[in-house]
Amino acid sequence: MARSGRRRATADPGNSPISRSIRRAFDDAAMRRSGGAGLETPASRQGPSRAPVVVPPVSVIALSRAAYGPRPGDVAAFDALGADDDQRLQAWVDQQLAPGSIDDSAAEARIAASGYTTLGKSLAQLWADHVVADPEWSERIRPATETTLATFLRAAYSKRQLFEVMVDFWHNHFSIYGWEFYEAPTWVYYDRDVIRANALGNFRTMLEAVAKSTPMLVYLDNWLNSADGPNENYARELMELHTLGDENYYGAVPRNQVPTDAQGLQAGFVDEDVFAVTRCLTGWSINADPWWDLESGNAAFLYRSDWHENGAKNVLGVQLPANQPAEKDGQDVLDILATHPGTASFVARKICRRLIGDFPSASIVATAAQVFLDQSTAPDQIAQVVRTVLLSSEFRTTWAVKVKRPFDTAVSVLRAGDADFPFIDDDPDTNTFDWLFYNTGHYPFGWHPPNGYPDFSEAWVSSGARVLSWKLTNWLIDVEDPSGNYRLDAFAQTPVEVRSANALADFWIDRVLARAMSSADRQQVVDLMAQGVNADFDLPLDTDSELRDRLQTMVGLIFLSPDFLWR
Amino acid sequence: MCEISRRGFMVGCSAAIAGLAGSRFNTLAFAQSPGNQEVLLVLFLRGGMDGLTLMPPVAGPDRGYYETARAELQVPVTGPNAALQLSSQFGLHPAAAPLQELYQDNKLSIVQAAGTGEANRSHFESMEFMELGTPGVRTTPTGWLTRHLQSSAALPETMIMPSLAMGGLQQTSLRGDRQTVNLADPGIFALNTGPWRWRDAQRTSLRNLYEADSSLLHITGLQALDAVDVIDLFVSDTYTPANGATYPSGEFGEHLQVIAQMIKLELGLHVATLDLGGWDTHANQDYWLPSLLTELSQGMHALYTDLNGSGVSDFTQRLTVVVQSEFGRRFVENADDGTDHGHGNMMMVMSGNASGGLHGNWPGLAAGQLFEGDDLAVTTDYRRVLSEILIRRLGNNKLGVVFPGYTDYSPLGVVAGTDLPPDYKGGPGSTIFSDGFESGDTTAWGGG
C-alpha cells in the first residue's frame, strides 16, 4: 500500500494535541464519555453536562436544511422577504418551489465556462457517443463525470437551492450506482430527464420515468425480465425501496397474513407480491436487436409483448385480469403503488427525515403523507408535500437533530466562504478535491446497493467520515488559485476595520454560522487568532502573510466546529 | 506506572504510549493484565452470497436436485472446472482452492444452512437483523459487537484500539460504538491539510471545542480526533506481509492487510469488521462469482498465512474470522444465468483454533425440504455460531445482552475453547439499551 504525507508525531510532545489527548486519559469524565467503564447507567456515561439547544433563526434553519447553507447575503435576502418569520419563510419556500422563476444566470454561466460536453446530449446521442462508439473508459463515463462536477457546482453556486436538495434526495431514493458500464454513459439522461425533470413534480410520473429508464432497467436487471425468465430484482426494490418501503414489508409469509382495507387492498407486501409484480413487469426492456446486444439499439425503453406473462395476477390484493393490453399490467402496478397509503407514508417520512431530522414526529409524517395522497394526480404533487413539511412548526422549531453529511459539509464550506472553486474535468484543484471527497465515503452516485446513501446522522458520525471531511475542509481553506490567491480568501472578504482577534472571530462566526457561538466556543476561535496577543489589539494582517494564514486557519476552525456540522 | 481503564479508547499510559510509538505494546500492558487477547474479524459478504455455488452438493440425491435446479450455473463434478473435494457429499468451487487448503488443515469450519430464521428476503432488513443481533427487530440502537464490547468481563485492562471498522462507514454490527476507529486506509486517515504553521494550534482548539459538550457530535468528534492520534502514533506508512502472503489486489485485499497490520501492532484490537460486496447476482452469476470467490478465498488464505507465525508471533492462535452473508440465494436459478434472493446459507469460521469440518444439519434439497418450496432451509441460528465464538474464544458468556431473546444456545463445536454457562440476563429494557441514542428520541441528540 502506498502511503505518504502523513504527519508524524511532533518533536515536542508536551504541547502537541497528541499529548493532550493522552493527558485526557486521566480525566474521569472523558473515560465515562467513551463508555470506558462498561455497563453503566445512562447518567453516569454522560460527559460534560449537555448544553441546552439554541434554536437558530428561521432563516438559518431554512438555508441550512432546505438549502446547502447560506452564502454571504442569503440571510439578509431571506429577512427582506417579509415582515415576520411566517411571511419570510413562506415567501422563501414559494420562491424556491418555483425554481424556473429564479434567475440562475450566474450558476449557468459557471457551467457554460466549465467545458462540459455531454450535459446537452439526448439519450440516443449519449448511447451513440459513449457506448456504441466504444471509447476509452474515461470518455465512456464522461456523462457521469460531468454530471458529478455539475452537481457540486450547482449545489455550491445555484440559487435554486431547494431544487438541488430535492434532486439529491431523489437520486438517493431511486439510487443507482452510476459508475458502471451502461449506467455511466447514460447518466446525463438519468439526472436530467428522469430525476431533475420530476424532482418537484408528480411522483407517479417520476416512478414511471425511473421504471423505463435505461440505467435502472440495467442496474436492477428488469431489461431481462421475461415470462420464460422472470427476474425479480427490480420488482422487489420497486416495492421495498421506491414505494411502499421496508416499513410495509411483511416478509416471506402468505398474503392472507397481511391486513387489508375495506376494498381488499393489502396494507403492505409479501414475497407473493414481489413475484406478481415481477410477472407484471415482464417485457419492460430496452430497444436492441438482437435483444441481448444492447449496443445494437438506441437505449430507449421497449415493451416486448412476446416476453410478457399474460396470466391473471394478484398485486397487493388487487386482481389484474389475464391478457391485458400492452404495458397495462405494469402501469396498473405503478398506479397501485403510487397511490398506496403505505407509499405516501414511506416517502413522506423520508422527505421529513431529509428536511427536518432523523426522527420526524408521526404527526408531520401523517400530514405530509395526506398531502401526498390528496395531490396524487397534481403535476406539482411533490412540491406541495415539500411545502407542507417546510411550513410546519416542526421544521422551524427543531435544531441539532441532523448532522451534515460530507457532501453538505463541503458545499456549505464553499458557500459560506464565498469560494471561487473550479469544477472542471482534469483541473488540478478539481482533481484533488475529487480525491479528497472520494475519501469521505460520500461520492455522488457512488453507493453500490440500491437503497441510497444512509440519511441518518448515526451513519455519518463515525471517525472515517468525520476525519476525512475535516481534512477536505482544511484543504479548501488552504488551496490557492494559479495566481497564488486563496480560493476561499478570508482576508479579501474581511472589512478593513476588522483586525483584532475579537473582531475577526465575531465577523467570521457571523458569516459562517449566521448566529452566535457559545461564549466558550467563541473564546476558542478568538484564542486561535490571538495566539496570546491581547484580543482587542489590531493585528497587522495587511503586511503579515503568516497572520493571514492564521486567519484562514481560524475560519477553518469554525468550519470544523460542531456548530457548523449541525443542520 | 500506568493508570489504566478498561476499554477506554486511548485511555492508557501517557508517557508509555508516546514512548512506545512504533513498537509493540503488549510487552508492557498485556504483561500486567493479559485479559482476553483474542481478535474477532467479522467478514460480511454483502448482497447474498450463493453458498450453493461456493459449496455445491457433489453426490447423492441432492446432486440430482441441484443439477436440475442449476442447469446453467451448476459447478460440475468432472472436467477442468470440477468442484474440489470437501467431503463425500460436498465440494468447493474451483475458484475457492485456497479455502480447500485451509479446510484440509482444519483451520476452516463450515456451518451449513445457517441464517436468522426470519421469513424475509430483503437485503437491508436481513443485514440489520443479523448485525444488530436482534432478528425481527430493526430499532435496536446498538450492534451485537457493540454490546459484546460493552458487556464482556474478559477484556484486557488496556486497549488502545478495541475495535476497527474497515471501509467508508461503520458497520451496523458496531452501531452505537463510539470507540470504534472507522477508516478505509490509514495512509490517508490524517489531519494533514490546512496552513501548516497553524495546524497544531488548530488541533488543540478543535479538541477544546469538542470537549466542551457531550452531544452526539461532540462525543464522536472527540473520538475521531483520538483515532487520528492513534493512527498517527502507531501505524507506519509501509507494511510488508509475512510468510510471503499474497493478498488479492483491490480494496478487499488492502483492508485485510490493514487488519493484519493492526493486529501485529498490538493495539489491543479485539473486534474488526470488514465487507466484501457484489454478491447480489440476479444475472450473469457465472461471470461475476468466480472472481469474487477467488478474491474472497485468496484474501482469507493470505490473512491466515500472514498471521501464521510461531510462539507469541502466531497470531492465528488469537484470530477468529467469521464469514457470513445476509441470506443464501434461490435454489432454482432464473433465466438470466442468475439467482434471486433465498434463505439459508453457509457460514465459515477460520481460526488457528478452528475444529475444521462441516457443522450443522443439512436440510436437503428435495422439494419438500426447501423453505417455502424455494430455498435452502435454515437449520442453524447464526447466533449459535457467533455465541460459540463469544464464549469459547472471546470469553464473554453474556448472551442475553449480546443477543437478547436468544435462549437455547449450545455449542456446535466450530472452534476449540472453554465453555461457560450462557448468561441470558439483560436485553431490551435493561440499561444497555439506553445509551441516550435510541431511535425516536430526538431530544437526546441536542447540542450545538
Coordinates of N, CA and C in Angstrom, one line a residue, chain B residues 54 84 92-101 293-294 297:
Chain B
L54 N -20.5 -21.8 -4.0 CA -19.3 -21.9 -3.2 C -19.1 -23.4 -2.7
L84 N -13.9 -28.9 -6.2 CA -12.8 -29.5 -5.4 C -13.5 -30.3 -4.3
L92 N -16.1 -27.8 -3.2 CA -15.9 -26.4 -3.2 C -15.7 -25.9 -4.7
H93 N -16.2 -24.7 -5.0 CA -16.0 -24.1 -6.3 C -14.5 -24.1 -6.6
P94 N -14.1 -24.4 -7.8 CA -12.6 -24.4 -8.0 C -11.9 -23.1 -7.7
A95 N -12.7 -22.0 -7.8 CA -12.0 -20.7 -7.5 C -11.7 -20.6 -6.0
A96 N -12.2 -21.5 -5.2 CA -12.0 -21.4 -3.8 C -10.9 -22.4 -3.3
A97 N -10.0 -22.7 -4.2 CA -9.0 -23.6 -3.8 C -8.2 -23.3 -2.5
P98 N -7.9 -22.0 -2.3 CA -7.2 -21.6 -1.0 C -8.1 -22.0 0.2
L99 N -9.4 -22.0 0.1 CA -10.2 -22.5 1.2 C -10.1 -24.0 1.4
Q100 N -10.0 -24.7 0.3 CA -9.8 -26.1 0.4 C -8.6 -26.5 1.3
E101 N -7.5 -25.7 1.0 CA -6.3 -26.0 1.8 C -6.5 -25.7 3.3
L293 N -15.2 -15.1 -5.7 CA -14.8 -16.3 -4.9 C -13.3 -16.4 -4.8
T294 N -12.6 -16.0 -5.9 CA -11.2 -16.0 -5.9 C -10.7 -14.9 -4.9
S297 N -11.4 -16.1 -1.3 CA -10.6 -17.2 -0.9 C -9.1 -16.8 -0.7

